[in-house]
PDB file of C-alpha atoms in Angstrom:
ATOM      1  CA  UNK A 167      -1.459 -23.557  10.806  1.00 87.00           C
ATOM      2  CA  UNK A 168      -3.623 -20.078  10.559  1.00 85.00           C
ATOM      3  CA  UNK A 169      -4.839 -19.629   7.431  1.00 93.00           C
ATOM      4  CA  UNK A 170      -7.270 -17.910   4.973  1.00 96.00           C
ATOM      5  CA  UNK A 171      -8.172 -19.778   2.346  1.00 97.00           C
ATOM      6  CA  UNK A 172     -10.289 -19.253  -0.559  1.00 98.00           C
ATOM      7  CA  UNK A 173     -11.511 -20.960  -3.608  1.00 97.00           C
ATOM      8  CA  UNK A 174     -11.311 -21.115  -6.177  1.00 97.00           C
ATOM      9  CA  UNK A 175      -7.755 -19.561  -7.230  1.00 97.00           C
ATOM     10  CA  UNK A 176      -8.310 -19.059 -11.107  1.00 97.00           C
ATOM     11  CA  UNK A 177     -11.700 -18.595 -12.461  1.00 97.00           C
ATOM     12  CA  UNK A 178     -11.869 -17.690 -16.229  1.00 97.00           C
ATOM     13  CA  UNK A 179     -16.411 -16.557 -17.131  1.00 96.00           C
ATOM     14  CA  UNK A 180     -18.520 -15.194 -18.805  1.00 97.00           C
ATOM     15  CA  UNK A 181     -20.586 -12.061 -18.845  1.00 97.00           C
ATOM     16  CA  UNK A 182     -23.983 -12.666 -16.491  1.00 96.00           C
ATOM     17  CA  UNK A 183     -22.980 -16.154 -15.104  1.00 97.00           C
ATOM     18  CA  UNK A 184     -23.367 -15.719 -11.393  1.00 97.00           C
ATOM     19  CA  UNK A 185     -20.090 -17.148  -9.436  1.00 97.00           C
ATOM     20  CA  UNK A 186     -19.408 -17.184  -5.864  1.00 98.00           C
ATOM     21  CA  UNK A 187     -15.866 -17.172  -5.047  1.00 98.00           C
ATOM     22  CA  UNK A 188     -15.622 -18.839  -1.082  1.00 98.00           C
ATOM     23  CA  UNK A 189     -13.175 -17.660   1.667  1.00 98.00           C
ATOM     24  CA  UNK A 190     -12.501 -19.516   4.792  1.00 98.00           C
ATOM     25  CA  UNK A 191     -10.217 -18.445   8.021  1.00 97.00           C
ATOM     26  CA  UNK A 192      -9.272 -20.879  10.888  1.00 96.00           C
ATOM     27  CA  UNK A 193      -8.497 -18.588  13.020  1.00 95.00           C
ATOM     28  CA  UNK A 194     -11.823 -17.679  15.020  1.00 95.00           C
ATOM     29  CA  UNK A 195     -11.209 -14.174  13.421  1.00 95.00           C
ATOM     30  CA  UNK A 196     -14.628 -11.610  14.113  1.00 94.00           C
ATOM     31  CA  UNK A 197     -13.452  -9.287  11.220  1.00 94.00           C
ATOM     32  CA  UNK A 198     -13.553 -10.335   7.229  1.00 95.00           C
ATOM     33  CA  UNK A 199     -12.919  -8.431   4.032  1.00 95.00           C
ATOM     34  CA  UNK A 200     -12.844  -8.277   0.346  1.00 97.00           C
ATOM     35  CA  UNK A 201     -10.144  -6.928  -1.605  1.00 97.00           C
ATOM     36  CA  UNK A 202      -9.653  -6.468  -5.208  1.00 97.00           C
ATOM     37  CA  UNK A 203      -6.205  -5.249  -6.524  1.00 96.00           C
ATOM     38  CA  UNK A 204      -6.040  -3.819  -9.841  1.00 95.00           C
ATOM     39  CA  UNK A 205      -2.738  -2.398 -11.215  1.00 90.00           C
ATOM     40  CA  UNK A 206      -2.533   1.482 -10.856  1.00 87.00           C
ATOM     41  CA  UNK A 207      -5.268   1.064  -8.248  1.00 90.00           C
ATOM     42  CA  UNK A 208      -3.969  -0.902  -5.773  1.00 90.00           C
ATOM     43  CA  UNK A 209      -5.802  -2.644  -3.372  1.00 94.00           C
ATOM     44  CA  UNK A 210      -9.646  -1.477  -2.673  1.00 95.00           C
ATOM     45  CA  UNK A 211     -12.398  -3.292  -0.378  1.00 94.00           C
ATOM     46  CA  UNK A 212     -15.324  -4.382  -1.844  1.00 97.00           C
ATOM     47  CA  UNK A 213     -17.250  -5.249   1.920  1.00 96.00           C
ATOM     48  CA  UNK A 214     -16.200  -5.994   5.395  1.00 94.00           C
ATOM     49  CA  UNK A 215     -17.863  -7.846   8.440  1.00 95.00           C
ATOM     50  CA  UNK A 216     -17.290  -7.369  11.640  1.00 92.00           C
ATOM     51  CA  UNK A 217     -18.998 -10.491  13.202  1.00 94.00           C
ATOM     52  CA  UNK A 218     -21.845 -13.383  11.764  1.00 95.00           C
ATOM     53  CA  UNK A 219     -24.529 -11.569  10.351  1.00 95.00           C
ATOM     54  CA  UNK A 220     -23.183  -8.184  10.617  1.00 94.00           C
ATOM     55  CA  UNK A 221     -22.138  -7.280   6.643  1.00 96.00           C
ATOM     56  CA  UNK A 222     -20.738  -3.389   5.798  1.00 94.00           C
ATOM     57  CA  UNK A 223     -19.805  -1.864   2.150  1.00 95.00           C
ATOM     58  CA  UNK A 224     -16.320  -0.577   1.436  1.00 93.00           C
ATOM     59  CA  UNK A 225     -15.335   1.756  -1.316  1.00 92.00           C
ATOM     60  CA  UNK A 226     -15.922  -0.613  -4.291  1.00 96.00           C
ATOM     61  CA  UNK A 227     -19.002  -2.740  -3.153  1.00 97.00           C
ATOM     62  CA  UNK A 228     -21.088  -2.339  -6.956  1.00 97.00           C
ATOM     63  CA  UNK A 229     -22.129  -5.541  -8.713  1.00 97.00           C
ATOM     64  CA  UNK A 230     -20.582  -7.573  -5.493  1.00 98.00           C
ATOM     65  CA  UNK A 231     -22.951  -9.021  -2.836  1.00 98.00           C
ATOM     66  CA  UNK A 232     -21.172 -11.065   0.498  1.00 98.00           C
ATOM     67  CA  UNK A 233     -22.942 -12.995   3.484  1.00 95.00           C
ATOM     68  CA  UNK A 234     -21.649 -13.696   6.879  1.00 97.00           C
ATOM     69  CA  UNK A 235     -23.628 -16.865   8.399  1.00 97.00           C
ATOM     70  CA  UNK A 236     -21.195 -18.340   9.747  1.00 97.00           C
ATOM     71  CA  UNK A 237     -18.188 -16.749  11.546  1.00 97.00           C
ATOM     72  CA  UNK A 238     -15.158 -18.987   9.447  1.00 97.00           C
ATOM     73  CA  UNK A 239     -16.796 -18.312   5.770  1.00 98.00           C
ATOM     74  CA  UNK A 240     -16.956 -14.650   3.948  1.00 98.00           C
ATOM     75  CA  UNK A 241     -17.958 -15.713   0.944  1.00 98.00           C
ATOM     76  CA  UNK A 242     -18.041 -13.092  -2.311  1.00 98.00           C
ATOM     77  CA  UNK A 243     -20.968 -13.641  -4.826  1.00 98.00           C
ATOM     78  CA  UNK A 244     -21.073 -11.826  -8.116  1.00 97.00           C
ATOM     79  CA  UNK A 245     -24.530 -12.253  -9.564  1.00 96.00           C
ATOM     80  CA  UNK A 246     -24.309 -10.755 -12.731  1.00 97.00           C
ATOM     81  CA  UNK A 247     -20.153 -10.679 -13.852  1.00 97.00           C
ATOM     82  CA  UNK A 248     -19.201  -8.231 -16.323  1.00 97.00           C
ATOM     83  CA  UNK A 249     -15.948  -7.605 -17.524  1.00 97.00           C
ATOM     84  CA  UNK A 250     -15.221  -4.283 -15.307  1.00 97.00           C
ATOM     85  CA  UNK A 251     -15.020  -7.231 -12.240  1.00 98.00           C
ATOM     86  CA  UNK A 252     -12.121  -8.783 -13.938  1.00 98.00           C
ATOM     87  CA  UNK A 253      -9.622  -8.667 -11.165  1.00 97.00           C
ATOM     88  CA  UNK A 254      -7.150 -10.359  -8.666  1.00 97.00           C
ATOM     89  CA  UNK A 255      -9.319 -10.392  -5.552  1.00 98.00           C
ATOM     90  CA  UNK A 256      -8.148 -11.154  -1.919  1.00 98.00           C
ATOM     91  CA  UNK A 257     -10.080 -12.141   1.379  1.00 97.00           C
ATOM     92  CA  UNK A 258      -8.587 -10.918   4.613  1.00 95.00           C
ATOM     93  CA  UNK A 259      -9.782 -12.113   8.352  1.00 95.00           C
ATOM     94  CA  UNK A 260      -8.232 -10.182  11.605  1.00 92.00           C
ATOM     95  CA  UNK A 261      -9.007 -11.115  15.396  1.00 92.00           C
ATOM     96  CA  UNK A 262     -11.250  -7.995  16.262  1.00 85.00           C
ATOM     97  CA  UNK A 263      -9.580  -5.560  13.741  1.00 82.00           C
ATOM     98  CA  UNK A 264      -6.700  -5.693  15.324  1.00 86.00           C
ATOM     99  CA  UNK A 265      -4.160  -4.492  12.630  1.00 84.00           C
ATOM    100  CA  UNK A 266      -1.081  -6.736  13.972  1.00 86.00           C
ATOM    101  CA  UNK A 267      -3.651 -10.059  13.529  1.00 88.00           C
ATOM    102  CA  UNK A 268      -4.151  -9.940   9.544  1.00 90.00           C
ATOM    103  CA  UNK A 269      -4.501 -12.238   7.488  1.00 93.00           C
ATOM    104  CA  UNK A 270      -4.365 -12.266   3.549  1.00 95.00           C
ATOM    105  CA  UNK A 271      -5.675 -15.163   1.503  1.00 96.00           C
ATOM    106  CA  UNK A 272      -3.756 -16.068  -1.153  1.00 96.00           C
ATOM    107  CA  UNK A 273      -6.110 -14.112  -3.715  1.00 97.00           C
ATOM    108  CA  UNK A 274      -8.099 -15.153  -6.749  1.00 98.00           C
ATOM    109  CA  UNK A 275      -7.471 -14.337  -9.901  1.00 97.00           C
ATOM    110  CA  UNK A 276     -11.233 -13.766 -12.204  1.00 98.00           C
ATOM    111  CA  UNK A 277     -11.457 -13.384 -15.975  1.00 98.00           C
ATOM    112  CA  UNK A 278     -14.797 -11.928 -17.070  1.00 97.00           C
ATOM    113  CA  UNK A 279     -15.155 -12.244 -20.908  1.00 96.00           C
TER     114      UNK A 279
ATOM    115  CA  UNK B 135      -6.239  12.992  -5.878  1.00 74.00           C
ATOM    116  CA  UNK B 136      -5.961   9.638  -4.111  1.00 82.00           C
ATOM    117  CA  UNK B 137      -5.685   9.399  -0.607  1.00 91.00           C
ATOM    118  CA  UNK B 138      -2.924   7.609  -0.388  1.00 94.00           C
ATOM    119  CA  UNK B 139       0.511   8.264  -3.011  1.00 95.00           C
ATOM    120  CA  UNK B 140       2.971   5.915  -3.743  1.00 94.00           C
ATOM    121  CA  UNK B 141       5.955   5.739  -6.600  1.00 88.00           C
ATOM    122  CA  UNK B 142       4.774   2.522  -8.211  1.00 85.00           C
ATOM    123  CA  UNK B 143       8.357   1.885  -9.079  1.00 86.00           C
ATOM    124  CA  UNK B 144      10.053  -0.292 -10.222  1.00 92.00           C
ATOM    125  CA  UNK B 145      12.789   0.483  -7.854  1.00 95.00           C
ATOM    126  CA  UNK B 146      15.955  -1.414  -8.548  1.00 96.00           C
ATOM    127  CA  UNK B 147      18.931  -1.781  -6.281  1.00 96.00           C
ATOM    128  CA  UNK B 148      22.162  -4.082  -5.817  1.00 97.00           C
ATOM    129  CA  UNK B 149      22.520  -6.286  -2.541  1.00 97.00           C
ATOM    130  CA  UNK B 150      23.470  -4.561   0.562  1.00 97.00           C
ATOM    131  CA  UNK B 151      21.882  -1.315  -0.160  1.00 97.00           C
ATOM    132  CA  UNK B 152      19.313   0.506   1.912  1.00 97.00           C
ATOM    133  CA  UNK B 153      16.233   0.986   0.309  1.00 97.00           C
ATOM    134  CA  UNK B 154      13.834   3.677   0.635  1.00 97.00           C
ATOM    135  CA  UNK B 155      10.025   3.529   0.255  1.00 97.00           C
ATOM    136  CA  UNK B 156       7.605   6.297   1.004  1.00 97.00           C
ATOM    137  CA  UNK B 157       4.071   7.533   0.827  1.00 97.00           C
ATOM    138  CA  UNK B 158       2.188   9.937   1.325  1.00 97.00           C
ATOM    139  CA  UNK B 159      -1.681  10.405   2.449  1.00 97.00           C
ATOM    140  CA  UNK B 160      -4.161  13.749   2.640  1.00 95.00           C
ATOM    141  CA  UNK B 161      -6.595  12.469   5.158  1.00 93.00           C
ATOM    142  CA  UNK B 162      -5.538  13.944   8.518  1.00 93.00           C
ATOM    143  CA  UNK B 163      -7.803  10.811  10.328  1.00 93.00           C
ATOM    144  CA  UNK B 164      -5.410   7.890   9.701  1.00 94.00           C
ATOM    145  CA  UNK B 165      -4.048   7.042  12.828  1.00 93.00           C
ATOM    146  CA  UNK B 166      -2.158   3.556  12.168  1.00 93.00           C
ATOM    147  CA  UNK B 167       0.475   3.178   9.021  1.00 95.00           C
ATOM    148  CA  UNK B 168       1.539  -0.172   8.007  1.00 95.00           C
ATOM    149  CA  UNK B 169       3.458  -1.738   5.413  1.00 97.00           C
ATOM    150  CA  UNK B 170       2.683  -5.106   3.685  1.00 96.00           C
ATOM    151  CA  UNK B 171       5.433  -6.948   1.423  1.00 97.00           C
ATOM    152  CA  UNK B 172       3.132  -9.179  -1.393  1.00 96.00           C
ATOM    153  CA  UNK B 173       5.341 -11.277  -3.407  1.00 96.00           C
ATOM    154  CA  UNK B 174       4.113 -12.455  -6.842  1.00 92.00           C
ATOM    155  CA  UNK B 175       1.253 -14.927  -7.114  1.00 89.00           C
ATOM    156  CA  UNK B 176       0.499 -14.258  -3.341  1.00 92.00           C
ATOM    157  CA  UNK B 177      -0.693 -12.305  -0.320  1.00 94.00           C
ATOM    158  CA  UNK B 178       0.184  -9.477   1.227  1.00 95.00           C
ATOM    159  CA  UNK B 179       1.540 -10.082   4.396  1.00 94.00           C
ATOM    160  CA  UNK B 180       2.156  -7.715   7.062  1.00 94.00           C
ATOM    161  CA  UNK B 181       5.413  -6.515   7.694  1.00 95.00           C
ATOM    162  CA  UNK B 182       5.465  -3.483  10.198  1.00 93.00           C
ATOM    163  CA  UNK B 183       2.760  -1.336  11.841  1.00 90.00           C
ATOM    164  CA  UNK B 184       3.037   1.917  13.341  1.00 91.00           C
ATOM    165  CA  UNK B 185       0.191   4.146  15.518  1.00 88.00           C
ATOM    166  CA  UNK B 186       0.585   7.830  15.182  1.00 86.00           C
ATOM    167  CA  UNK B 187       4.034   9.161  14.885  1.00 85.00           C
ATOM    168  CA  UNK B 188       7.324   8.135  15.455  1.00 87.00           C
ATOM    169  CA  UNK B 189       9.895   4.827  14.066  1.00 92.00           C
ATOM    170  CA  UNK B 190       9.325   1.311  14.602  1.00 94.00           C
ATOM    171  CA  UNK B 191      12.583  -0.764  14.093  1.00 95.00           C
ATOM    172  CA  UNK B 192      12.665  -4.457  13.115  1.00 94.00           C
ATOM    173  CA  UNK B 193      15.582  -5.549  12.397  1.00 96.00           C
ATOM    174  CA  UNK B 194      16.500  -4.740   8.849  1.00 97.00           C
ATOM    175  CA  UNK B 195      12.912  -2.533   8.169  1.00 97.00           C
ATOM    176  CA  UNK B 196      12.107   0.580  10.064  1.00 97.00           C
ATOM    177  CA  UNK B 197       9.027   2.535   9.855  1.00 97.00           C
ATOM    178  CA  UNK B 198       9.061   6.101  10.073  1.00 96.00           C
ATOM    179  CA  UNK B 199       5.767   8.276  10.432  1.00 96.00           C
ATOM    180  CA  UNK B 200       6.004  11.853   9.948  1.00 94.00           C
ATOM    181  CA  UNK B 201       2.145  13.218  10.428  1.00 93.00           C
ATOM    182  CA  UNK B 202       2.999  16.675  10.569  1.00 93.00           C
ATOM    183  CA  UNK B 203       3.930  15.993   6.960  1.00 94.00           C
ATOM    184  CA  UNK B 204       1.809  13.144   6.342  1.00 95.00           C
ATOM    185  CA  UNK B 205       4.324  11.031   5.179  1.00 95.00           C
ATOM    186  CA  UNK B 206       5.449   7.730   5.901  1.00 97.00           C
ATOM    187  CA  UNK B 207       8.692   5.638   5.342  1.00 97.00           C
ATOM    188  CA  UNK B 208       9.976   2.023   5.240  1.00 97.00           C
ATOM    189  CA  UNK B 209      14.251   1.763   5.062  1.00 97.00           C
ATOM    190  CA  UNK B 210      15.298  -1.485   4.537  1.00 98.00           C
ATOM    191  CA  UNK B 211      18.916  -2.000   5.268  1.00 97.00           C
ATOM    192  CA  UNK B 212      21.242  -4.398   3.486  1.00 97.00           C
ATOM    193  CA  UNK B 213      18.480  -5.371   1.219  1.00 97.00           C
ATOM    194  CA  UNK B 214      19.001  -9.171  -0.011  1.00 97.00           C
ATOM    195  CA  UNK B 215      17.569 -10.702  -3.129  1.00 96.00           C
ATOM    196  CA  UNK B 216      14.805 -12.460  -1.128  1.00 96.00           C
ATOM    197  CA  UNK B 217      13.950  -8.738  -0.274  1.00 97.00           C
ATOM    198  CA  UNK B 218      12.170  -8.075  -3.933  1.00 97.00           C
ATOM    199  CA  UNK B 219       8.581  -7.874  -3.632  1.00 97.00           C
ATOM    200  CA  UNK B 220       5.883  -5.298  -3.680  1.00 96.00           C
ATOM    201  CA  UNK B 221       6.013  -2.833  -0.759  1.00 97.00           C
ATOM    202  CA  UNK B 222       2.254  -1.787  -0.419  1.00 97.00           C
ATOM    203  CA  UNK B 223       1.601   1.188   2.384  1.00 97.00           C
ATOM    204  CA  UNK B 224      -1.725   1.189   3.788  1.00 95.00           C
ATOM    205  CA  UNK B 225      -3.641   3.321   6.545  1.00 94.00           C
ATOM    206  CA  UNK B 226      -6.633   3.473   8.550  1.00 92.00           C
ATOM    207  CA  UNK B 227      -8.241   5.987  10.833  1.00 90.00           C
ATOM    208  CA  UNK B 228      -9.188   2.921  13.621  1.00 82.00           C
ATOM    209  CA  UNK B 229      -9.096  -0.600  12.873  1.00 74.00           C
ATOM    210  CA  UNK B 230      -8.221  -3.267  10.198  1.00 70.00           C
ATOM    211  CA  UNK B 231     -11.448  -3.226   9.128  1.00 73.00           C
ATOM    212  CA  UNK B 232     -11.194  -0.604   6.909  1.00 82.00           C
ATOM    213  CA  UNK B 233      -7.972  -0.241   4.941  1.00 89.00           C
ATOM    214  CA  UNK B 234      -7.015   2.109   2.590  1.00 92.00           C
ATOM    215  CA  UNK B 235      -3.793   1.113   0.458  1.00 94.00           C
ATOM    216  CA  UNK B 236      -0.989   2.869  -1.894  1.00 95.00           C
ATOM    217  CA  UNK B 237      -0.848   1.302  -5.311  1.00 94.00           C
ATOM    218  CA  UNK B 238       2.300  -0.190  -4.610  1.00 95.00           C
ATOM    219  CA  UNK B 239       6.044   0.187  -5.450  1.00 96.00           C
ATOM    220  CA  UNK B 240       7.474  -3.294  -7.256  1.00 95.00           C
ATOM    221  CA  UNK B 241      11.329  -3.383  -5.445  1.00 97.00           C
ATOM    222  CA  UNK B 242      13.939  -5.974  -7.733  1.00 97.00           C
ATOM    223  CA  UNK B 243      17.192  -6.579  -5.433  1.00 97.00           C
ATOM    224  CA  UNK B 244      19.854  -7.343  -7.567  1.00 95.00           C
ATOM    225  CA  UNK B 245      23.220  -9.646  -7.121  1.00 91.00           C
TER     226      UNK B 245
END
């Protein structure tokens, strides 16, 4: 079954304890995002990668960092959480950027205290 | 001003109705319009694309892109109660990489 999974699904922090949150596609999808969806904001991307190694900022890319070494994981790191990153966050994986192959993960939903 | 407008809702409407969702966008680059239904606790998913002007139909949904206007529809006909989601527009100037969404508008399908 294609798929875009990501871990963990609830994560409840604190302030300055560096997290990673992992996303994984099974697809043999090039392209990868980061979402965030915040209510009255909708949905804004934090990075996007196009292929392994090859790592772009989106509109909302402050306090987040992302790595592409392999082509199935995307994962999102937050070094230093503060309670501004308190969010629902969703990874998204399509073959080439092809609009009509996305993907959503299910999201994740982070508490920063 | 946001790119992208959209009525957050909620919209509220009995069974069998048509439903109309809009948006509208200020950046004259966006070339594909798509709509994404996210129920709660989950994903959006895509439900209909469109490139450039013109209506897409699928069966009950059909996309309508006016960029003359720059405006963009989804009617959904005989809406059901398995219909009621969020109806979240988005647009891009080339690819999926690069997305840029409406807030949302939360649709409740009554019985």
């Amino acid at each position: 079954e294609a798929q875009v999974t990501q871990n963990p699904r609830y994560l409840i922090t604190v302030t300055g304890k560096k997290l990673t949150v992992t996303c994984s596609q099974n697809m043999n999808h090039e392209y990868m995002s980061w979402y965030r969806q915040d209510p009255g904001l909708g949905l804004r991307q934090i990075y996007y990668s196009m292929n392994v190694e090859v790592t772009d900022k989106g509109d909302v890319p402050e306090g987040y960092k992302v790595s592409r070494k392999e082509k199935r994981n995307f994962p999102l790191i937050l070094e230093s959480p503060s309670p501004n990153q308190t969010s629902l966050y969703f990874c998204a994986s399509s073959l080439s950027g092809r609009i009509d192959t996305q993907y959503f993960g299910p999201g994740t939903r982070l508490t920063v205290l | 001003q946001k790119e992208v407008e959209q009525d957050p809702g909620p919209l509220s409407v009995p069974e069998g109705a048509i439903v109309s969702l809009n948006c509208t966008y200020s950046n004259s680059a966006f070339q594909y319009f798509m709509w994404y239904r996210q129920y709660s606790r989950k994903g959006p998913e895509l439900l209909m694309y469109t490139y450039s002007s013109g209506n897409k139909e699928d069966g009950r949904f059909t996309a309508q892109v006016d960029k003359s206007s720059k405006y963009i529809s989804l009617f959904i006909r005989d809406s059901q109660p398995s219909d009621s989601a969020t109806y979240l527009c988005a647009m891009s100037a080339r690819t999926a990489s690069k997305l840029t969404f409406g807030t949302g508008t939360r649709l409740q399908v009554t019985l």
